[in-house]
Amino acid sequence: MVVRRFSRGVLLAVVAVLVLSPVGARGGPLEVMQGSEIFTPPSDSEIPKGPFGDLVRKGERIFTQTGRFARHYVGNDLTCESCHLDRGRKPYAAPLWGAYVLYPRFRSKNHMVNKLDERIQGCFRFSMNGTPPPVTSETMKALIAYSFWMSRGAPVGVKLKGQGMLSLPKPASSPSVLRGKKVYVARCALCHGMHGQGRTSHGGQVFPPVWGKRSYNKGAGLFKVSKLAGFVKMNMPLSKGDTLTDQESWDVAAYVDSQPRPAKPRKRSRS
Amino acid sequence: MKTTFSALFLAAGIIAIPGPSGAASLMDWGRHVAKAGNGKPGGTACMECHRLDGGGMPSIGAPRISGQPRQYIAREIREVKEGKRYGPVMAGVVQNLSPRDIRAVALYYSRAKSPKLPDVGPSDPALVAEGKHIATRGFWKKNIPACVQCHGPNGYGVPPLFPYIAGQNRTYLLRQLMAYAFLKRQDDPEGLMRGIARRLTMAQRKAVAEYFSSLKPPVRDVP
């Protein structure tokens, strides 16, 4: 299903990889996922010197080590990168370059910036089970600068391939928690643990918790089975995206989201 | 059962060498096998290649194993024995190890301590830098996550099944990457390492081997 979207050249490459590999390759076509059709954000070496570049780098640090650099706003053991893989660059993991241009109607800079602020605040409240940083905070400014930088050169006003998460077609049979548990044990527990607790090494979190007190709360985007199914399909097991069937992705998403996690925080008026 | 155990315990106590079954503590027996083999025909002492403290032998590409997770060490030996893990050298020395011998050496070496032993020849700073980039950032264009995402910060490992790779010798690291990519090391969980090793280029494999071998090995943090 993903294959269809690749150009013929890429397809040939995929076939070559599969045929030439001596061992039955389990990795799917995603092995060459970032084909020429997918937007490539500017590389690190292009980050300019000076205050803007500094802000971009700061944004990246917050994004990848959120608990360390934005401690006050974080209420669990995740980082932004836990879901927005490859430092917010990976297609189909809601990449920042896709986010920035998602709101093309907000042409005037301020307006566009405000909209993104709110989206980021949402991820802090729900996905990070924390407190949203104020729009004027250094944390927010740095994250906005980082997103802005990453979208440099991205066409505005068109739907970019790899933007957001994949929306998976409805499965043949309705998602089953029971079947999902089997998939979880076979394909996920190695890293996320039998109890969804994740794993640490030398005191630091390596594999993030997928449920329980230290994971995302019930207001988060991934608490929707369809969203989680799309995320899992393209990104999990890590480095083995697109190896679960659609049905397995739905089932395992149903299982993960049936497990306990923090409640959705009560509505609050925002200024 | 209990009486047999204590009888053996007594016997072992009297002659004061660790016996092969319940008698000596698992730890003592592990050390004995490491030092002198298990006493059966064809039994080889692990220390001939891995040293008594588990530091390995960089010159022949025998890996350091001190401080690897107990479960990982035991798993690798079992898999070599069953022919599932590619280990041309190990295959010749583990055939007569009993399940208890394996548990014992795994316990012993998981607790052993050794400094990093120098690799043969100097390391190449340019390769180290390239390796560091892949190790900490990945090479996502080919769907390769940062090595540290699975092997833990600094490559210190994530017990029980993700071994540390920091401070491992360069020759061994490169050989394993080749074995996953092209040879018969095919028992890695979910095929994770095979996929990654295959997608790396030859130059990248060299670079990451160079980088991780340039680091200090971890000081153990798990019981």
PDB file of N, CA, C and O in Angstrom, chain A residues 11-80:
ATOM      1  N   LEU A  11      11.026   2.030  -6.398  1.00  0.00           N
ATOM      2  CA  LEU A  11      10.494   0.674  -6.324  1.00  0.00           C
ATOM      3  C   LEU A  11      11.546  -0.350  -6.725  1.00  0.00           C
ATOM      4  O   LEU A  11      11.756  -1.363  -6.062  1.00  0.00           O
ATOM      5  N   LEU A  12      12.235  -0.048  -7.830  1.00  0.00           N
ATOM      6  CA  LEU A  12      13.291  -0.948  -8.279  1.00  0.00           C
ATOM      7  C   LEU A  12      14.325  -1.126  -7.196  1.00  0.00           C
ATOM      8  O   LEU A  12      14.779  -2.234  -6.934  1.00  0.00           O
ATOM      9  N   ALA A  13      14.669  -0.021  -6.565  1.00  0.00           N
ATOM     10  CA  ALA A  13      15.662  -0.082  -5.500  1.00  0.00           C
ATOM     11  C   ALA A  13      15.179  -1.007  -4.387  1.00  0.00           C
ATOM     12  O   ALA A  13      15.925  -1.825  -3.869  1.00  0.00           O
ATOM     13  N   VAL A  14      13.900  -0.888  -4.062  1.00  0.00           N
ATOM     14  CA  VAL A  14      13.343  -1.730  -3.005  1.00  0.00           C
ATOM     15  C   VAL A  14      13.463  -3.193  -3.400  1.00  0.00           C
ATOM     16  O   VAL A  14      13.926  -4.032  -2.637  1.00  0.00           O
ATOM     17  N   VAL A  15      13.049  -3.480  -4.631  1.00  0.00           N
ATOM     18  CA  VAL A  15      13.101  -4.854  -5.112  1.00  0.00           C
ATOM     19  C   VAL A  15      14.537  -5.347  -5.045  1.00  0.00           C
ATOM     20  O   VAL A  15      14.818  -6.436  -4.563  1.00  0.00           O
ATOM     21  N   ALA A  16      15.459  -4.489  -5.469  1.00  0.00           N
ATOM     22  CA  ALA A  16      16.867  -4.873  -5.456  1.00  0.00           C
ATOM     23  C   ALA A  16      17.308  -5.219  -4.036  1.00  0.00           C
ATOM     24  O   ALA A  16      17.942  -6.240  -3.804  1.00  0.00           O
ATOM     25  N   VAL A  17      16.925  -4.382  -3.094  1.00  0.00           N
ATOM     26  CA  VAL A  17      17.313  -4.624  -1.708  1.00  0.00           C
ATOM     27  C   VAL A  17      16.786  -5.984  -1.256  1.00  0.00           C
ATOM     28  O   VAL A  17      17.488  -6.796  -0.673  1.00  0.00           O
ATOM     29  N   LEU A  18      15.512  -6.240  -1.591  1.00  0.00           N
ATOM     30  CA  LEU A  18      14.903  -7.484  -1.137  1.00  0.00           C
ATOM     31  C   LEU A  18      15.535  -8.690  -1.802  1.00  0.00           C
ATOM     32  O   LEU A  18      15.768  -9.710  -1.175  1.00  0.00           O
ATOM     33  N   VAL A  19      15.822  -8.566  -3.084  1.00  0.00           N
ATOM     34  CA  VAL A  19      16.343  -9.705  -3.819  1.00  0.00           C
ATOM     35  C   VAL A  19      17.801  -9.977  -3.436  1.00  0.00           C
ATOM     36  O   VAL A  19      18.205 -11.105  -3.241  1.00  0.00           O
ATOM     37  N   LEU A  20      18.555  -8.885  -3.310  1.00  0.00           N
ATOM     38  CA  LEU A  20      19.985  -9.044  -3.086  1.00  0.00           C
ATOM     39  C   LEU A  20      20.322  -9.466  -1.669  1.00  0.00           C
ATOM     40  O   LEU A  20      21.384 -10.010  -1.424  1.00  0.00           O
ATOM     41  N   SER A  21      19.401  -9.208  -0.736  1.00  0.00           N
ATOM     42  CA  SER A  21      19.758  -9.544   0.635  1.00  0.00           C
ATOM     43  C   SER A  21      19.762 -11.052   0.790  1.00  0.00           C
ATOM     44  O   SER A  21      18.834 -11.728   0.389  1.00  0.00           O
ATOM     45  N   PRO A  22      20.817 -11.574   1.366  1.00  0.00           N
ATOM     46  CA  PRO A  22      20.959 -13.018   1.475  1.00  0.00           C
ATOM     47  C   PRO A  22      19.959 -13.628   2.444  1.00  0.00           C
ATOM     48  O   PRO A  22      19.617 -14.782   2.356  1.00  0.00           O
ATOM     49  N   VAL A  23      19.499 -12.840   3.372  1.00  0.00           N
ATOM     50  CA  VAL A  23      18.626 -13.328   4.413  1.00  0.00           C
ATOM     51  C   VAL A  23      17.234 -12.818   4.092  1.00  0.00           C
ATOM     52  O   VAL A  23      17.102 -11.705   3.623  1.00  0.00           O
ATOM     53  N   GLY A  24      16.203 -13.581   4.339  1.00  0.00           N
ATOM     54  CA  GLY A  24      14.844 -13.114   4.102  1.00  0.00           C
ATOM     55  C   GLY A  24      14.622 -11.806   4.844  1.00  0.00           C
ATOM     56  O   GLY A  24      14.575 -11.785   6.056  1.00  0.00           O
ATOM     57  N   ALA A  25      14.531 -10.732   4.118  1.00  0.00           N
ATOM     58  CA  ALA A  25      14.436  -9.426   4.766  1.00  0.00           C
ATOM     59  C   ALA A  25      13.061  -9.248   5.359  1.00  0.00           C
ATOM     60  O   ALA A  25      12.062  -9.513   4.719  1.00  0.00           O
ATOM     61  N   ARG A  26      13.042  -8.827   6.614  1.00  0.00           N
ATOM     62  CA  ARG A  26      11.757  -8.547   7.230  1.00  0.00           C
ATOM     63  C   ARG A  26      11.360  -7.100   7.042  1.00  0.00           C
ATOM     64  O   ARG A  26      10.222  -6.730   7.129  1.00  0.00           O
ATOM     65  N   GLY A  27      12.347  -6.242   6.837  1.00  0.00           N
ATOM     66  CA  GLY A  27      12.074  -4.822   6.693  1.00  0.00           C
ATOM     67  C   GLY A  27      11.251  -4.588   5.440  1.00  0.00           C
ATOM     68  O   GLY A  27      11.472  -5.208   4.422  1.00  0.00           O
ATOM     69  N   GLY A  28      10.279  -3.715   5.517  1.00  0.00           N
ATOM     70  CA  GLY A  28       9.414  -3.451   4.382  1.00  0.00           C
ATOM     71  C   GLY A  28      10.012  -2.391   3.495  1.00  0.00           C
ATOM     72  O   GLY A  28      11.178  -2.030   3.616  1.00  0.00           O
ATOM     73  N   PRO A  29       9.212  -1.862   2.615  1.00  0.00           N
ATOM     74  CA  PRO A  29       9.656  -0.833   1.685  1.00  0.00           C
ATOM     75  C   PRO A  29      10.119   0.434   2.389  1.00  0.00           C
ATOM     76  O   PRO A  29      10.780   1.265   1.776  1.00  0.00           O
ATOM     77  N   LEU A  30       9.809   0.550   3.668  1.00  0.00           N
ATOM     78  CA  LEU A  30      10.223   1.756   4.363  1.00  0.00           C
ATOM     79  C   LEU A  30      11.730   1.864   4.446  1.00  0.00           C
ATOM     80  O   LEU A  30      12.268   2.896   4.781  1.00  0.00           O
ATOM     81  N   GLU A  31      12.413   0.786   4.135  1.00  0.00           N
ATOM     82  CA  GLU A  31      13.864   0.834   4.190  1.00  0.00           C
ATOM     83  C   GLU A  31      14.390   1.963   3.320  1.00  0.00           C
ATOM     84  O   GLU A  31      15.483   2.451   3.525  1.00  0.00           O
ATOM     85  N   VAL A  32      13.650   2.337   2.336  1.00  0.00           N
ATOM     86  CA  VAL A  32      14.082   3.461   1.512  1.00  0.00           C
ATOM     87  C   VAL A  32      13.002   4.538   1.538  1.00  0.00           C
ATOM     88  O   VAL A  32      12.707   5.163   0.548  1.00  0.00           O
ATOM     89  N   MET A  33      12.432   4.721   2.720  1.00  0.00           N
ATOM     90  CA  MET A  33      11.237   5.531   2.771  1.00  0.00           C
ATOM     91  C   MET A  33      11.404   6.961   2.323  1.00  0.00           C
ATOM     92  O   MET A  33      10.561   7.515   1.640  1.00  0.00           O
ATOM     93  N   GLN A  34      12.495   7.589   2.741  1.00  0.00           N
ATOM     94  CA  GLN A  34      12.608   8.989   2.382  1.00  0.00           C
ATOM     95  C   GLN A  34      13.065   9.134   0.943  1.00  0.00           C
ATOM     96  O   GLN A  34      14.164   9.554   0.652  1.00  0.00           O
ATOM     97  N   GLY A  35      12.203   8.744   0.049  1.00  0.00           N
ATOM     98  CA  GLY A  35      12.502   8.844  -1.371  1.00  0.00           C
ATOM     99  C   GLY A  35      12.516  10.296  -1.805  1.00  0.00           C
ATOM    100  O   GLY A  35      12.278  11.213  -1.029  1.00  0.00           O
ATOM    101  N   SER A  36      12.765  10.478  -3.076  1.00  0.00           N
ATOM    102  CA  SER A  36      12.927  11.836  -3.588  1.00  0.00           C
ATOM    103  C   SER A  36      11.637  12.643  -3.467  1.00  0.00           C
ATOM    104  O   SER A  36      11.656  13.853  -3.487  1.00  0.00           O
ATOM    105  N   GLU A  37      10.504  11.969  -3.347  1.00  0.00           N
ATOM    106  CA  GLU A  37       9.250  12.710  -3.318  1.00  0.00           C
ATOM    107  C   GLU A  37       8.998  13.360  -1.969  1.00  0.00           C
ATOM    108  O   GLU A  37       8.098  14.152  -1.825  1.00  0.00           O
ATOM    109  N   ILE A  38       9.730  12.957  -0.980  1.00  0.00           N
ATOM    110  CA  ILE A  38       9.446  13.474   0.345  1.00  0.00           C
ATOM    111  C   ILE A  38      10.351  14.646   0.666  1.00  0.00           C
ATOM    112  O   ILE A  38      11.541  14.618   0.377  1.00  0.00           O
ATOM    113  N   PHE A  39       9.736  15.677   1.218  1.00  0.00           N
ATOM    114  CA  PHE A  39      10.484  16.891   1.525  1.00  0.00           C
ATOM    115  C   PHE A  39      11.636  16.595   2.482  1.00  0.00           C
ATOM    116  O   PHE A  39      11.481  15.874   3.460  1.00  0.00           O
ATOM    117  N   THR A  40      12.799  17.140   2.157  1.00  0.00           N
ATOM    118  CA  THR A  40      13.945  16.996   3.050  1.00  0.00           C
ATOM    119  C   THR A  40      14.236  18.322   3.725  1.00  0.00           C
ATOM    120  O   THR A  40      14.524  19.303   3.046  1.00  0.00           O
ATOM    121  N   PRO A  41      14.135  18.367   5.040  1.00  0.00           N
ATOM    122  CA  PRO A  41      14.418  19.627   5.737  1.00  0.00           C
ATOM    123  C   PRO A  41      15.908  19.973   5.637  1.00  0.00           C
ATOM    124  O   PRO A  41      16.727  19.100   5.365  1.00  0.00           O
ATOM    125  N   PRO A  42      16.247  21.244   5.816  1.00  0.00           N
ATOM    126  CA  PRO A  42      17.648  21.657   5.712  1.00  0.00           C
ATOM    127  C   PRO A  42      18.509  20.910   6.726  1.00  0.00           C
ATOM    128  O   PRO A  42      18.025  20.496   7.775  1.00  0.00           O
ATOM    129  N   SER A  43      19.777  20.728   6.390  1.00  0.00           N
ATOM    130  CA  SER A  43      20.645  19.959   7.289  1.00  0.00           C
ATOM    131  C   SER A  43      21.197  20.858   8.390  1.00  0.00           C
ATOM    132  O   SER A  43      21.189  22.080   8.295  1.00  0.00           O
ATOM    133  N   ASP A  44      21.685  20.206   9.438  1.00  0.00           N
ATOM    134  CA  ASP A  44      22.182  20.931  10.608  1.00  0.00           C
ATOM    135  C   ASP A  44      23.269  21.947  10.252  1.00  0.00           C
ATOM    136  O   ASP A  44      23.355  23.016  10.837  1.00  0.00           O
ATOM    137  N   SER A  45      24.094  21.560   9.290  1.00  0.00           N
ATOM    138  CA  SER A  45      25.235  22.420   8.974  1.00  0.00           C
ATOM    139  C   SER A  45      24.785  23.759   8.404  1.00  0.00           C
ATOM    140  O   SER A  45      25.553  24.716   8.353  1.00  0.00           O
ATOM    141  N   GLU A  46      23.520  23.824   7.965  1.00  0.00           N
ATOM    142  CA  GLU A  46      23.035  25.080   7.391  1.00  0.00           C
ATOM    143  C   GLU A  46      22.469  26.037   8.433  1.00  0.00           C
ATOM    144  O   GLU A  46      22.091  27.158   8.106  1.00  0.00           O
ATOM    145  N   ILE A  47      22.359  25.591   9.670  1.00  0.00           N
ATOM    146  CA  ILE A  47      21.833  26.490  10.699  1.00  0.00           C
ATOM    147  C   ILE A  47      22.758  27.697  10.828  1.00  0.00           C
ATOM    148  O   ILE A  47      23.964  27.529  11.041  1.00  0.00           O
ATOM    149  N   PRO A  48      22.226  28.903  10.641  1.00  0.00           N
ATOM    150  CA  PRO A  48      23.093  30.083  10.618  1.00  0.00           C
ATOM    151  C   PRO A  48      23.690  30.388  11.983  1.00  0.00           C
ATOM    152  O   PRO A  48      23.150  30.000  13.021  1.00  0.00           O
ATOM    153  N   LYS A  49      24.812  31.090  11.962  1.00  0.00           N
ATOM    154  CA  LYS A  49      25.383  31.582  13.209  1.00  0.00           C
ATOM    155  C   LYS A  49      24.550  32.765  13.668  1.00  0.00           C
ATOM    156  O   LYS A  49      23.842  33.372  12.883  1.00  0.00           O
ATOM    157  N   GLY A  50      24.641  33.113  14.956  1.00  0.00           N
ATOM    158  CA  GLY A  50      23.919  34.280  15.452  1.00  0.00           C
ATOM    159  C   GLY A  50      22.709  33.907  16.258  1.00  0.00           C
ATOM    160  O   GLY A  50      22.447  32.715  16.476  1.00  0.00           O
ATOM    161  N   PRO A  51      21.947  34.924  16.703  1.00  0.00           N
ATOM    162  CA  PRO A  51      20.854  34.681  17.651  1.00  0.00           C
ATOM    163  C   PRO A  51      19.770  33.748  17.104  1.00  0.00           C
ATOM    164  O   PRO A  51      19.250  32.913  17.845  1.00  0.00           O
ATOM    165  N   PHE A  52      19.467  33.850  15.801  1.00  0.00           N
ATOM    166  CA  PHE A  52      18.429  32.966  15.274  1.00  0.00           C
ATOM    167  C   PHE A  52      18.878  31.504  15.330  1.00  0.00           C
ATOM    168  O   PHE A  52      18.154  30.636  15.806  1.00  0.00           O
ATOM    169  N   GLY A  53      20.112  31.276  14.870  1.00  0.00           N
ATOM    170  CA  GLY A  53      20.661  29.920  14.914  1.00  0.00           C
ATOM    171  C   GLY A  53      20.697  29.371  16.334  1.00  0.00           C
ATOM    172  O   GLY A  53      20.376  28.204  16.574  1.00  0.00           O
ATOM    173  N   ASP A  54      21.061  30.244  17.276  1.00  0.00           N
ATOM    174  CA  ASP A  54      21.103  29.808  18.677  1.00  0.00           C
ATOM    175  C   ASP A  54      19.731  29.353  19.152  1.00  0.00           C
ATOM    176  O   ASP A  54      19.595  28.352  19.865  1.00  0.00           O
ATOM    177  N   LEU A  55      18.723  30.129  18.744  1.00  0.00           N
ATOM    178  CA  LEU A  55      17.357  29.801  19.159  1.00  0.00           C
ATOM    179  C   LEU A  55      16.918  28.462  18.551  1.00  0.00           C
ATOM    180  O   LEU A  55      16.262  27.647  19.213  1.00  0.00           O
ATOM    181  N   VAL A  56      17.304  28.249  17.293  1.00  0.00           N
ATOM    182  CA  VAL A  56      16.969  26.988  16.624  1.00  0.00           C
ATOM    183  C   VAL A  56      17.596  25.812  17.379  1.00  0.00           C
ATOM    184  O   VAL A  56      16.937  24.820  17.676  1.00  0.00           O
ATOM    185  N   ARG A  57      18.865  25.961  17.712  1.00  0.00           N
ATOM    186  CA  ARG A  57      19.540  24.876  18.436  1.00  0.00           C
ATOM    187  C   ARG A  57      18.927  24.638  19.813  1.00  0.00           C
ATOM    188  O   ARG A  57      18.804  23.513  20.272  1.00  0.00           O
ATOM    189  N   LYS A  58      18.542  25.721  20.431  1.00  0.00           N
ATOM    190  CA  LYS A  58      17.891  25.587  21.730  1.00  0.00           C
ATOM    191  C   LYS A  58      16.570  24.825  21.571  1.00  0.00           C
ATOM    192  O   LYS A  58      16.239  23.946  22.379  1.00  0.00           O
ATOM    193  N   GLY A  59      15.846  25.178  20.517  1.00  0.00           N
ATOM    194  CA  GLY A  59      14.588  24.483  20.246  1.00  0.00           C
ATOM    195  C   GLY A  59      14.823  22.987  20.073  1.00  0.00           C
ATOM    196  O   GLY A  59      14.073  22.166  20.590  1.00  0.00           O
ATOM    197  N   GLU A  60      15.883  22.649  19.373  1.00  0.00           N
ATOM    198  CA  GLU A  60      16.168  21.229  19.164  1.00  0.00           C
ATOM    199  C   GLU A  60      16.480  20.520  20.480  1.00  0.00           C
ATOM    200  O   GLU A  60      16.031  19.401  20.723  1.00  0.00           O
ATOM    201  N   ARG A  61      17.233  21.200  21.323  1.00  0.00           N
ATOM    202  CA  ARG A  61      17.547  20.587  22.626  1.00  0.00           C
ATOM    203  C   ARG A  61      16.279  20.336  23.440  1.00  0.00           C
ATOM    204  O   ARG A  61      16.111  19.294  24.063  1.00  0.00           O
ATOM    205  N   ILE A  62      15.384  21.319  23.428  1.00  0.00           N
ATOM    206  CA  ILE A  62      14.127  21.149  24.163  1.00  0.00           C
ATOM    207  C   ILE A  62      13.331  19.998  23.566  1.00  0.00           C
ATOM    208  O   ILE A  62      12.735  19.180  24.270  1.00  0.00           O
ATOM    209  N   PHE A  63      13.357  19.923  22.258  1.00  0.00           N
ATOM    210  CA  PHE A  63      12.575  18.915  21.556  1.00  0.00           C
ATOM    211  C   PHE A  63      13.062  17.496  21.864  1.00  0.00           C
ATOM    212  O   PHE A  63      12.273  16.575  22.045  1.00  0.00           O
ATOM    213  N   THR A  64      14.380  17.329  21.933  1.00  0.00           N
ATOM    214  CA  THR A  64      14.923  15.983  22.112  1.00  0.00           C
ATOM    215  C   THR A  64      15.179  15.624  23.581  1.00  0.00           C
ATOM    216  O   THR A  64      15.267  14.451  23.914  1.00  0.00           O
ATOM    217  N   GLN A  65      15.327  16.617  24.439  1.00  0.00           N
ATOM    218  CA  GLN A  65      15.552  16.342  25.865  1.00  0.00           C
ATOM    219  C   GLN A  65      14.605  17.211  26.681  1.00  0.00           C
ATOM    220  O   GLN A  65      15.028  18.036  27.497  1.00  0.00           O
ATOM    221  N   THR A  66      13.329  17.014  26.433  1.00  0.00           N
ATOM    222  CA  THR A  66      12.309  17.907  26.965  1.00  0.00           C
ATOM    223  C   THR A  66      12.328  17.956  28.493  1.00  0.00           C
ATOM    224  O   THR A  66      12.221  19.029  29.079  1.00  0.00           O
ATOM    225  N   GLY A  67      12.483  16.794  29.108  1.00  0.00           N
ATOM    226  CA  GLY A  67      12.467  16.741  30.573  1.00  0.00           C
ATOM    227  C   GLY A  67      13.619  17.520  31.186  1.00  0.00           C
ATOM    228  O   GLY A  67      13.538  17.973  32.326  1.00  0.00           O
ATOM    229  N   ARG A  68      14.689  17.659  30.428  1.00  0.00           N
ATOM    230  CA  ARG A  68      15.853  18.344  30.957  1.00  0.00           C
ATOM    231  C   ARG A  68      15.799  19.841  30.697  1.00  0.00           C
ATOM    232  O   ARG A  68      16.116  20.647  31.566  1.00  0.00           O
ATOM    233  N   PHE A  69      15.378  20.213  29.492  1.00  0.00           N
ATOM    234  CA  PHE A  69      15.433  21.632  29.132  1.00  0.00           C
ATOM    235  C   PHE A  69      14.102  22.371  29.242  1.00  0.00           C
ATOM    236  O   PHE A  69      14.052  23.576  29.018  1.00  0.00           O
ATOM    237  N   ALA A  70      13.011  21.658  29.529  1.00  0.00           N
ATOM    238  CA  ALA A  70      11.732  22.346  29.742  1.00  0.00           C
ATOM    239  C   ALA A  70      11.012  21.664  30.903  1.00  0.00           C
ATOM    240  O   ALA A  70       9.819  21.400  30.869  1.00  0.00           O
ATOM    241  N   ARG A  71      11.787  21.373  31.930  1.00  0.00           N
ATOM    242  CA  ARG A  71      11.345  20.554  33.051  1.00  0.00           C
ATOM    243  C   ARG A  71       9.998  20.969  33.628  1.00  0.00           C
ATOM    244  O   ARG A  71       9.139  20.148  33.908  1.00  0.00           O
ATOM    245  N   HIS A  72       9.815  22.294  33.805  1.00  0.00           N
ATOM    246  CA  HIS A  72       8.608  22.782  34.481  1.00  0.00           C
ATOM    247  C   HIS A  72       7.327  22.458  33.739  1.00  0.00           C
ATOM    248  O   HIS A  72       6.256  22.470  34.314  1.00  0.00           O
ATOM    249  N   TYR A  73       7.451  22.202  32.456  1.00  0.00           N
ATOM    250  CA  TYR A  73       6.241  22.010  31.660  1.00  0.00           C
ATOM    251  C   TYR A  73       5.938  20.541  31.392  1.00  0.00           C
ATOM    252  O   TYR A  73       4.984  20.220  30.696  1.00  0.00           O
ATOM    253  N   VAL A  74       6.793  19.650  31.893  1.00  0.00           N
ATOM    254  CA  VAL A  74       6.682  18.236  31.529  1.00  0.00           C
ATOM    255  C   VAL A  74       6.217  17.393  32.709  1.00  0.00           C
ATOM    256  O   VAL A  74       6.722  17.542  33.818  1.00  0.00           O
ATOM    257  N   GLY A  75       5.237  16.502  32.458  1.00  0.00           N
ATOM    258  CA  GLY A  75       4.706  15.690  33.552  1.00  0.00           C
ATOM    259  C   GLY A  75       4.881  14.191  33.350  1.00  0.00           C
ATOM    260  O   GLY A  75       4.252  13.398  34.038  1.00  0.00           O
ATOM    261  N   ASN A  76       5.708  13.771  32.396  1.00  0.00           N
ATOM    262  CA  ASN A  76       5.922  12.325  32.222  1.00  0.00           C
ATOM    263  C   ASN A  76       7.339  12.049  31.720  1.00  0.00           C
ATOM    264  O   ASN A  76       8.189  12.944  31.737  1.00  0.00           O
ATOM    265  N   ASP A  77       7.582  10.817  31.282  1.00  0.00           N
ATOM    266  CA  ASP A  77       8.943  10.444  30.866  1.00  0.00           C
ATOM    267  C   ASP A  77       9.142  10.491  29.357  1.00  0.00           C
ATOM    268  O   ASP A  77      10.083   9.899  28.824  1.00  0.00           O
ATOM    269  N   LEU A  78       8.259  11.186  28.660  1.00  0.00           N
ATOM    270  CA  LEU A  78       8.425  11.267  27.210  1.00  0.00           C
ATOM    271  C   LEU A  78       9.196  12.535  26.829  1.00  0.00           C
ATOM    272  O   LEU A  78       9.391  13.431  27.647  1.00  0.00           O
ATOM    273  N   THR A  79       9.636  12.578  25.579  1.00  0.00           N
ATOM    274  CA  THR A  79      10.161  13.809  25.000  1.00  0.00           C
ATOM    275  C   THR A  79       9.330  14.068  23.748  1.00  0.00           C
ATOM    276  O   THR A  79       8.579  13.195  23.311  1.00  0.00           O
ATOM    277  N   CYS A  80       9.474  15.247  23.179  1.00  0.00           N
ATOM    278  CA  CYS A  80       8.744  15.506  21.935  1.00  0.00           C
ATOM    279  C   CYS A  80       9.152  14.462  20.891  1.00  0.00           C
ATOM    280  O   CYS A  80       8.340  13.969  20.112  1.00  0.00           O
TER     281      CYS A  80
END
